[in-house]
Coordinates of C-alpha atoms in Angstrom, one line a residue:
M1 CA -18.9 5.1 -18.9
S2 CA -15.5 6.3 -20.0
G3 CA -15.7 5.0 -23.6
L4 CA -12.6 2.9 -23.3
K5 CA -12.6 -0.2 -25.5
R6 CA -11.9 -3.6 -23.9
S7 CA -8.1 -3.6 -23.7
N8 CA -5.3 -6.0 -23.0
V9 CA -3.9 -4.8 -19.6
I10 CA -0.5 -6.2 -18.4
I11 CA 0.4 -5.3 -14.8
I12 CA 4.0 -5.7 -13.6
H13 CA 4.6 -5.8 -9.9
P14 CA 7.8 -7.0 -8.1
D15 CA 6.5 -9.1 -5.2
L16 CA 2.8 -10.1 -4.9
G17 CA 2.7 -10.8 -1.2
I18 CA 0.5 -9.2 1.4
G19 CA 0.8 -5.4 2.0
G20 CA -0.7 -2.1 1.0
A21 CA 1.0 -1.9 -2.4
E22 CA 0.0 -5.5 -3.2
R23 CA -3.6 -4.8 -2.1
L24 CA -3.7 -1.8 -4.4
I25 CA -2.4 -3.8 -7.4
I26 CA -5.0 -6.5 -6.7
D27 CA -7.7 -3.8 -6.6
V28 CA -6.5 -2.2 -9.8
A29 CA -6.7 -5.6 -11.6
L30 CA -10.2 -6.3 -10.2
A31 CA -11.4 -2.8 -11.1
L32 CA -10.4 -3.2 -14.7
Q33 CA -11.3 -6.9 -15.1
N34 CA -14.8 -6.2 -13.7
R35 CA -15.2 -3.8 -16.7
G36 CA -14.4 -6.4 -19.2
H37 CA -10.7 -5.8 -19.8
K38 CA -8.3 -8.7 -20.2
V39 CA -5.9 -8.4 -17.2
T40 CA -2.7 -10.3 -16.5
I41 CA -0.4 -9.7 -13.5
Y42 CA 3.2 -10.5 -14.0
T43 CA 5.4 -10.8 -10.8
S44 CA 8.7 -12.1 -9.8
H45 CA 7.3 -13.7 -6.6
C46 CA 3.9 -14.9 -5.4
D47 CA 3.8 -17.4 -2.5
K48 CA 0.4 -19.0 -2.6
S49 CA 0.4 -19.4 1.2
H50 CA 1.2 -15.7 1.7
C51 CA -0.8 -13.6 -0.8
F52 CA -4.3 -12.2 -1.2
E53 CA -7.0 -14.7 -2.0
E54 CA -7.7 -13.2 -5.5
A55 CA -4.1 -14.0 -6.5
R56 CA -4.4 -17.7 -5.6
D57 CA -8.0 -18.7 -6.2
G58 CA -8.1 -18.1 -9.9
T59 CA -10.0 -14.8 -9.8
L60 CA -7.0 -13.1 -11.4
D61 CA -4.5 -14.4 -13.9
V62 CA -1.2 -14.2 -12.1
K63 CA 2.0 -15.3 -13.8
V64 CA 5.4 -15.6 -12.0
R65 CA 8.4 -14.9 -14.2
G66 CA 11.9 -13.6 -13.8
N67 CA 12.6 -15.4 -10.5
T68 CA 15.2 -18.0 -11.5
L69 CA 18.5 -16.0 -11.8
F70 CA 18.6 -13.3 -9.2
P71 CA 17.8 -13.5 -5.5
A72 CA 15.8 -10.8 -3.7
H73 CA 18.9 -9.8 -1.8
V74 CA 22.6 -10.7 -1.3
F75 CA 23.4 -11.3 2.4
R76 CA 20.4 -9.0 3.2
R77 CA 22.0 -6.2 1.2
F78 CA 21.7 -4.8 -2.4
H79 CA 17.9 -5.0 -2.3
V80 CA 17.4 -2.2 -4.9
L81 CA 20.0 -3.7 -7.3
M82 CA 18.4 -7.1 -7.1
A83 CA 14.9 -5.7 -7.5
I84 CA 16.0 -4.0 -10.7
L85 CA 17.7 -7.1 -12.1
R86 CA 14.7 -9.3 -11.2
Q87 CA 12.3 -6.9 -12.9
L88 CA 14.4 -6.7 -16.0
H89 CA 14.6 -10.5 -16.2
L90 CA 10.8 -10.5 -15.7
T91 CA 10.4 -8.0 -18.5
I92 CA 12.4 -10.1 -20.9
S93 CA 10.0 -13.0 -20.2
V94 CA 6.9 -10.7 -20.7
L95 CA 8.2 -9.4 -24.0
G96 CA 8.9 -12.9 -25.2
E97 CA 5.4 -14.0 -24.4
I98 CA 3.5 -11.1 -25.9
S99 CA 5.6 -11.3 -29.1
H100 CA 3.9 -14.6 -29.9
P101 CA 0.6 -14.1 -31.6
P102 CA -2.4 -16.0 -30.1
D103 CA -3.5 -19.2 -31.8
A104 CA -6.8 -19.2 -33.7
N105 CA -8.8 -20.4 -30.8
E106 CA -7.5 -17.7 -28.5
K107 CA -7.8 -15.1 -31.1
S108 CA -11.5 -15.8 -31.7
K109 CA -12.1 -15.2 -28.0
E110 CA -10.4 -11.9 -28.1
T111 CA -11.8 -10.3 -31.2
E112 CA -13.5 -7.5 -29.2
I113 CA -10.3 -6.6 -27.3
S114 CA -8.4 -3.6 -28.6
E115 CA -5.0 -4.2 -30.2
D116 CA -3.6 -1.6 -27.8
S117 CA -1.6 -3.1 -24.9
I118 CA -1.8 -1.2 -21.6
F119 CA 1.1 -1.7 -19.2
I120 CA 0.6 -0.7 -15.6
V121 CA 3.8 -0.7 -13.6
D122 CA 4.3 0.2 -9.9
Q123 CA 7.1 0.4 -7.3
V124 CA 10.1 -0.4 -9.6
P125 CA 10.2 1.6 -12.9
A126 CA 13.3 -0.3 -14.3
C127 CA 11.2 -2.0 -16.9
V128 CA 9.6 1.1 -18.3
P129 CA 12.4 2.2 -20.7
V130 CA 12.7 -1.4 -22.0
L131 CA 9.0 -1.7 -22.6
K132 CA 8.9 1.7 -24.3
T133 CA 11.7 0.7 -26.6
F134 CA 10.8 -2.9 -27.5
A135 CA 7.1 -3.5 -26.8
G136 CA 5.9 -1.9 -30.0
Q137 CA 4.2 1.3 -31.1
R138 CA 0.7 0.4 -30.0
Q139 CA 1.4 0.1 -26.3
R140 CA 1.1 2.7 -23.6
I141 CA 2.7 2.6 -20.1
L142 CA 1.1 3.9 -17.0
F143 CA 3.3 4.1 -13.9
Y144 CA 1.6 4.1 -10.5
C145 CA 3.8 5.9 -7.9
H146 CA 3.3 5.0 -4.3
F147 CA 6.2 7.1 -3.1
P148 CA 9.7 7.8 -4.4
D149 CA 11.9 4.8 -3.5
Q150 CA 14.9 7.0 -2.8
L151 CA 13.0 8.7 0.1
L152 CA 12.2 5.3 1.6
A153 CA 15.8 4.1 1.6
F154 CA 17.4 4.1 5.1
R155 CA 20.9 5.5 4.9
G156 CA 21.8 6.6 8.4
E157 CA 22.9 3.3 10.0
G158 CA 26.5 2.2 10.7
G159 CA 28.2 5.5 11.2
S160 CA 29.3 8.3 8.9
L161 CA 31.6 6.2 6.7
L162 CA 29.0 3.5 6.0
S163 CA 26.4 6.2 5.5
F164 CA 28.7 7.9 2.9
V165 CA 29.2 4.6 1.1
K166 CA 25.5 4.0 1.0
T167 CA 24.9 7.4 -0.4
L168 CA 27.4 6.7 -3.2
Y169 CA 25.8 3.3 -3.8
R170 CA 22.3 4.8 -3.9
Y171 CA 23.2 7.8 -6.2
P172 CA 23.0 6.0 -9.6
F173 CA 19.8 4.3 -8.5
D174 CA 18.2 7.5 -7.4
W175 CA 19.0 9.1 -10.7
F176 CA 17.8 5.9 -12.6
E177 CA 14.5 6.0 -10.7
G178 CA 13.5 9.4 -12.1
W179 CA 14.9 8.7 -15.6
A180 CA 13.1 5.4 -15.9
M181 CA 9.8 6.9 -14.7
S182 CA 10.1 9.6 -17.3
A183 CA 9.7 7.0 -20.0
S184 CA 6.1 6.4 -18.9
D185 CA 3.3 7.8 -21.0
K186 CA 1.5 8.6 -17.8
V187 CA 2.4 8.8 -14.2
V188 CA -0.2 8.7 -11.5
A189 CA 0.2 9.0 -7.7
N190 CA -1.8 7.5 -4.8
S191 CA -2.6 10.9 -3.3
K192 CA -2.1 14.6 -3.8
F193 CA 0.4 14.5 -1.0
T194 CA 2.5 12.0 -2.9
R195 CA 2.1 13.9 -6.1
G196 CA 3.6 17.0 -4.4
V197 CA 6.5 15.0 -3.1
V198 CA 7.1 13.3 -6.5
R199 CA 7.2 16.7 -8.2
G200 CA 9.6 18.0 -5.6
V201 CA 12.0 15.1 -6.1
F202 CA 11.9 14.6 -9.8
G203 CA 10.7 17.9 -11.1
G204 CA 7.2 18.7 -12.6
E205 CA 8.2 18.9 -16.2
K206 CA 10.2 15.6 -16.3
L207 CA 7.1 13.4 -15.6
G208 CA 4.5 15.5 -17.3
D209 CA 1.0 16.1 -15.8
L210 CA 0.7 13.9 -12.7
S211 CA -2.8 12.7 -11.8
V212 CA -4.1 11.1 -8.7
V213 CA -5.8 7.7 -8.5
Y214 CA -6.7 6.9 -4.9
P215 CA -6.4 3.4 -3.5
C216 CA -9.8 1.8 -2.7
V217 CA -11.8 -0.6 -0.6
D218 CA -14.4 -2.9 -1.9
T219 CA -17.7 -1.5 -0.6
D220 CA -19.7 -4.3 -2.3
A221 CA -17.9 -7.1 -0.5
A222 CA -19.4 -8.4 2.7
V223 CA -17.3 -7.5 5.7
S224 CA -15.9 -10.7 7.2
K225 CA -16.9 -11.5 10.7
D226 CA -15.8 -14.4 12.8
A227 CA -18.8 -16.1 14.3
T228 CA -16.6 -17.5 17.0
V229 CA -15.9 -14.0 18.3
V230 CA -19.2 -12.5 19.2
K231 CA -22.7 -13.3 17.8
D232 CA -24.9 -10.7 16.2
G233 CA -26.5 -8.5 18.8
E234 CA -23.8 -9.3 21.5
V235 CA -21.1 -6.9 22.6
L236 CA -17.4 -7.3 22.8
W237 CA -15.6 -7.3 26.1
G238 CA -18.7 -6.7 28.1
G239 CA -19.6 -3.5 26.2
K240 CA -16.4 -1.6 26.8
K241 CA -16.0 1.5 24.7
I242 CA -13.1 0.6 22.3
L243 CA -10.6 3.1 21.0
L244 CA -8.8 1.3 18.2
S245 CA -5.4 1.8 16.6
I246 CA -4.4 -0.3 13.6
N247 CA -0.9 -0.2 12.1
R248 CA 2.3 -2.1 11.7
F249 CA 4.5 -2.2 14.8
E250 CA 7.0 0.3 13.5
R251 CA 8.4 3.4 15.2
K252 CA 7.4 5.7 12.3
K253 CA 3.8 4.8 12.9
D254 CA 4.1 6.5 16.3
M255 CA 1.5 4.4 18.2
A256 CA 3.0 5.8 21.4
L257 CA 0.9 8.9 20.7
A258 CA -2.3 6.8 21.2
I259 CA -1.1 5.5 24.5
R260 CA -0.1 8.9 25.8
A261 CA -3.3 10.5 24.7
Y262 CA -5.4 7.7 26.2
H263 CA -3.5 8.1 29.5
G264 CA -4.5 11.8 29.4
L265 CA -8.1 10.9 29.9
G266 CA -7.4 10.2 33.5
A267 CA -8.4 7.1 35.6
E268 CA -12.0 8.0 36.0
K269 CA -12.8 8.6 32.3
R270 CA -10.8 5.4 31.4
K271 CA -13.3 3.3 33.3
G272 CA -15.4 1.1 30.9
T273 CA -13.0 1.8 28.0
R274 CA -10.1 0.0 26.4
L275 CA -7.4 1.0 24.0
V276 CA -6.7 -1.7 21.5
I277 CA -3.5 -1.5 19.5
A278 CA -3.6 -4.0 16.6
G279 CA -1.3 -4.4 13.7
G280 CA 1.1 -6.2 11.5
Y281 CA 3.8 -8.1 13.6
D282 CA 6.5 -10.5 12.6
N283 CA 8.8 -11.9 15.3
R284 CA 11.5 -12.2 12.7
V285 CA 11.5 -8.4 12.2
Q286 CA 13.6 -6.9 14.9
E287 CA 11.9 -3.5 14.9
N288 CA 8.5 -5.2 15.4
V289 CA 9.7 -7.0 18.5
Q290 CA 11.5 -4.0 19.9
Y291 CA 8.7 -1.5 19.3
H292 CA 6.1 -3.7 20.8
R293 CA 8.3 -3.9 23.9
E294 CA 8.8 -0.2 23.9
L295 CA 5.1 0.5 23.7
D296 CA 4.4 -2.0 26.5
V297 CA 7.0 -0.3 28.7
L298 CA 5.6 3.1 28.0
A299 CA 2.1 2.1 28.9
T300 CA 3.1 0.4 32.2
S301 CA 5.3 3.4 33.1
L302 CA 2.1 5.6 32.8
G303 CA 0.3 3.2 35.2
L304 CA -1.8 1.5 32.6
Q305 CA -2.5 -2.2 32.8
T306 CA -1.4 -4.0 29.6
A307 CA -1.8 -7.4 27.9
T308 CA -0.6 -8.9 24.7
S309 CA -2.5 -11.4 22.6
K310 CA -1.5 -13.3 19.5
T311 CA -4.7 -15.3 19.1
V312 CA -8.4 -14.4 19.0
V313 CA -9.1 -16.8 21.9
S314 CA -6.5 -15.2 24.2
A315 CA -7.7 -11.7 23.2
L316 CA -11.3 -12.4 24.2
S317 CA -10.2 -13.8 27.6
V318 CA -8.2 -10.8 28.8
P319 CA -9.2 -9.6 32.3
D320 CA -11.6 -6.8 32.6
Y321 CA -9.0 -4.5 34.3
I322 CA -6.7 -4.4 31.2
D323 CA -6.5 -0.8 29.9
V324 CA -4.3 -1.4 26.8
L325 CA -4.5 -4.5 24.7
F326 CA -1.8 -5.3 22.1
L327 CA -3.0 -7.6 19.3
L328 CA -0.2 -9.0 17.2
S329 CA -1.2 -9.7 13.5
V330 CA -4.9 -10.3 14.1
P331 CA -6.9 -12.2 11.5
S332 CA -8.9 -10.1 9.1
A333 CA -12.2 -11.3 10.5
F334 CA -11.4 -10.2 14.0
R335 CA -10.0 -6.9 12.8
D336 CA -13.4 -6.3 11.0
M337 CA -15.1 -7.2 14.2
L338 CA -13.0 -4.7 16.1
L339 CA -13.9 -2.0 13.6
D340 CA -17.6 -2.9 14.0
H341 CA -17.4 -2.4 17.7
A342 CA -15.0 0.6 18.0
K343 CA -16.0 4.1 18.9
L344 CA -13.0 5.8 17.3
L345 CA -10.1 4.8 15.1
L346 CA -6.8 6.5 16.0
Y347 CA -4.4 6.9 13.0
T348 CA -1.1 8.3 14.4
P349 CA 1.5 8.3 11.5
I350 CA 2.8 11.6 10.3
N351 CA 3.0 12.3 6.6
E352 CA 1.6 9.0 5.6
H353 CA 1.6 8.7 1.8
F354 CA -2.1 7.8 1.7
G355 CA -3.2 5.5 4.6
I356 CA -5.9 2.9 3.7
V357 CA -6.8 2.1 7.4
P358 CA -8.8 5.3 7.9
V359 CA -10.8 4.5 4.7
E360 CA -11.5 1.0 6.0
A361 CA -12.7 2.5 9.3
M362 CA -15.0 4.9 7.4
R363 CA -16.4 2.1 5.4
A364 CA -17.4 0.5 8.7
G365 CA -19.0 3.8 9.7
I366 CA -16.3 4.6 12.4
P367 CA -15.1 8.2 12.8
V368 CA -11.3 8.7 12.5
L369 CA -8.9 10.8 14.5
A370 CA -5.7 11.3 12.4
S371 CA -2.6 13.4 12.0
N372 CA -3.2 16.6 10.1
T373 CA -0.5 15.7 7.6
G374 CA -0.2 13.6 4.4
G375 CA -2.9 11.4 3.0
P376 CA -5.5 11.8 5.9
L377 CA -5.9 15.4 4.8
E378 CA -7.6 14.0 1.6
T379 CA -9.6 11.2 3.1
I380 CA -11.0 12.7 6.3
V381 CA -13.4 15.7 6.3
E382 CA -13.0 17.6 9.6
G383 CA -16.0 17.4 11.8
E384 CA -17.9 15.3 9.2
T385 CA -16.1 11.9 9.0
G386 CA -13.5 12.5 11.7
W387 CA -10.9 14.9 13.1
L388 CA -7.5 16.0 12.1
R389 CA -5.1 17.1 14.8
D390 CA -1.4 17.9 15.4
A391 CA 0.4 14.7 16.2
K392 CA 2.8 16.7 18.4
N393 CA 0.0 17.8 20.7
D394 CA -1.2 14.9 22.9
A395 CA -3.8 17.0 24.6
D396 CA -5.6 17.7 21.4
W397 CA -5.9 14.0 20.8
T398 CA -7.1 13.4 24.3
A399 CA -9.8 16.1 23.8
V400 CA -11.2 14.3 20.8
M401 CA -11.2 11.0 22.6
D402 CA -13.1 12.6 25.5
K403 CA -15.6 14.1 23.0
V404 CA -16.3 10.8 21.3
L405 CA -16.6 8.8 24.6
Y406 CA -18.6 11.3 26.6
G407 CA -19.6 14.4 24.5
M408 CA -21.4 12.9 21.5
D409 CA -25.0 11.5 21.5
Q410 CA -26.0 8.6 19.3
K411 CA -27.7 10.9 16.8
E412 CA -24.4 12.7 16.1
F413 CA -22.5 9.5 15.9
D414 CA -24.9 8.1 13.4
R415 CA -24.7 11.2 11.3
M416 CA -20.9 10.9 11.1
S417 CA -21.2 7.2 10.4
V418 CA -23.5 7.8 7.4
A419 CA -21.2 10.6 6.1
A420 CA -18.2 8.4 6.4
K421 CA -19.8 5.6 4.5
D422 CA -21.0 7.9 1.8
R423 CA -17.6 9.5 1.3
V424 CA -15.9 6.1 0.9
E425 CA -18.5 5.1 -1.7
Q426 CA -18.1 8.3 -3.7
E427 CA -14.3 8.7 -3.5
F428 CA -12.6 5.4 -2.4
S429 CA -14.7 2.5 -3.7
L430 CA -13.6 -0.1 -6.3
R431 CA -16.1 1.6 -8.7
A432 CA -14.5 5.0 -8.2
M433 CA -11.0 3.6 -8.7
G434 CA -12.2 1.9 -11.9
D435 CA -13.7 5.2 -13.2
R436 CA -10.4 7.1 -12.6
L437 CA -8.2 4.4 -14.1
E438 CA -10.3 4.2 -17.3
E439 CA -10.2 8.0 -17.6
E440 CA -6.5 8.1 -17.3
I441 CA -6.0 5.2 -19.7
L442 CA -8.4 6.8 -22.2
G443 CA -6.6 10.1 -22.0
M444 CA -3.2 8.4 -22.4
L445 CA -4.4 6.5 -25.5
A446 CA -5.8 9.8 -27.0
R447 CA -2.3 11.4 -26.9
E448 CA 0.9 10.7 -28.8
R449 CA 3.4 8.6 -26.9
R450 CA 5.7 10.6 -24.8
P451 CA 9.0 11.0 -26.6
F452 CA 11.8 8.8 -25.5
A453 CA 14.7 8.6 -28.0
G454 CA 18.3 9.6 -28.8
L455 CA 20.6 9.4 -25.8
Q456 CA 17.9 7.7 -23.8
Q457 CA 17.8 4.7 -26.2
I458 CA 21.6 4.5 -26.0
L459 CA 21.3 4.3 -22.3
V460 CA 18.7 1.6 -22.6
F461 CA 21.1 -0.3 -24.8
L462 CA 23.9 0.0 -22.2
A463 CA 21.5 -1.1 -19.5
L464 CA 20.5 -4.1 -21.5
S465 CA 24.1 -4.9 -22.1
G466 CA 24.7 -4.8 -18.4
V467 CA 21.8 -7.1 -17.8
A468 CA 23.2 -9.5 -20.5
L469 CA 26.5 -9.5 -18.7
S470 CA 24.8 -10.2 -15.4
L471 CA 22.9 -13.1 -16.9
L472 CA 26.1 -14.5 -18.3
A473 CA 27.7 -14.2 -14.9
A474 CA 24.8 -15.8 -13.2
F475 CA 24.9 -18.7 -15.6
A476 CA 28.6 -19.0 -15.1
L477 CA 28.2 -19.1 -11.3
K478 CA 25.5 -21.7 -11.6
A479 CA 27.8 -23.9 -13.7
I480 CA 30.6 -23.7 -11.2

């Protein structure tokens, strides 16, 4: 036990939909709530039809605020500006709510909760200086950094002139990101890789000592399996050996590597096997549609037979001769079933910030072949839970596929399976995340608040003035 008293934890997240960052925030809330802390998630958007179950079934206290004045974008532009304005609007609502003391009935229920308020903020740090200045002296702010936003912004489209304009537009926001994060009492990153990038972008001294709190998977929850797929004891697709790739259909995920390496096995060794490429797909997203088409063209150009399925029923009925099966946005239960039957997970992205999919595969006892860059360097142990190879060398990936399919006996596979599950339990479980979070919060409370005064407070005042003017303008536009 960390010795941390029951605390009032307020989590601020911009959009509580379905994604890696959202899953992490849900897990952070669960990890702390399971330890007796009072946890509330504030967000500007949470669609009950498109969010994780814990956010809609009452497991977690989720409050939507700051969503009435500013849209998420303006003509599909100005996303970062709108995100900042929406979060500041949300923060004003949060400050208003926490400034009212609880009534006698509520207070009696919370007598054992520490008077300290712990704010956990992620993705957008705009609210941090405001909270630091106006939320009171007994609060502390922890900022969870997934990756610097300025490195995720795409600035190269539309020619040199538009690129230059975008650079000018982004410059104040890039500066603001680092300045706002520096108001936090503690900054943690999702991996050592991300920590190194953050230090390189913002400077090591500006943000203080950066710690790492890894994302997690719930090792206690039962893995969901769809009984309509295959029954216990039966095999999938007639017992074919499955090589599985799970990722969004985006070019930066480089799933083409999996296709090229699979082709490298040769026709004879591909018999009785199937490459399954499953991932997030939205036909409204142009890149998803284009990249799926590009992958299909690549596979067929290499002489591989392909099929695409959007439902479990159609996936189960694909002909036996199909080499590469594309599964578009498969249900969680079917994805878990694929992991249960796969021989190897192929994780192809380069410099992934963390990468939760390899951890999910290891939880299922499946070895992982991943790029020897980024987060997988921290999750995968070479030769013990998987393999790390150069993503620029297709032959190296083909060699590992060959080894798993034909060079490993069941005893060796079982040994790796046990090692993978043990590693997830020790390093990437909900319990492990809870331990690290409480340690970081306890250390943060034991120290003096990080200084944030003088010119910075003047800048906060100017920022709030700008928000006030924006609010007035928004009201004026609504009145017209």
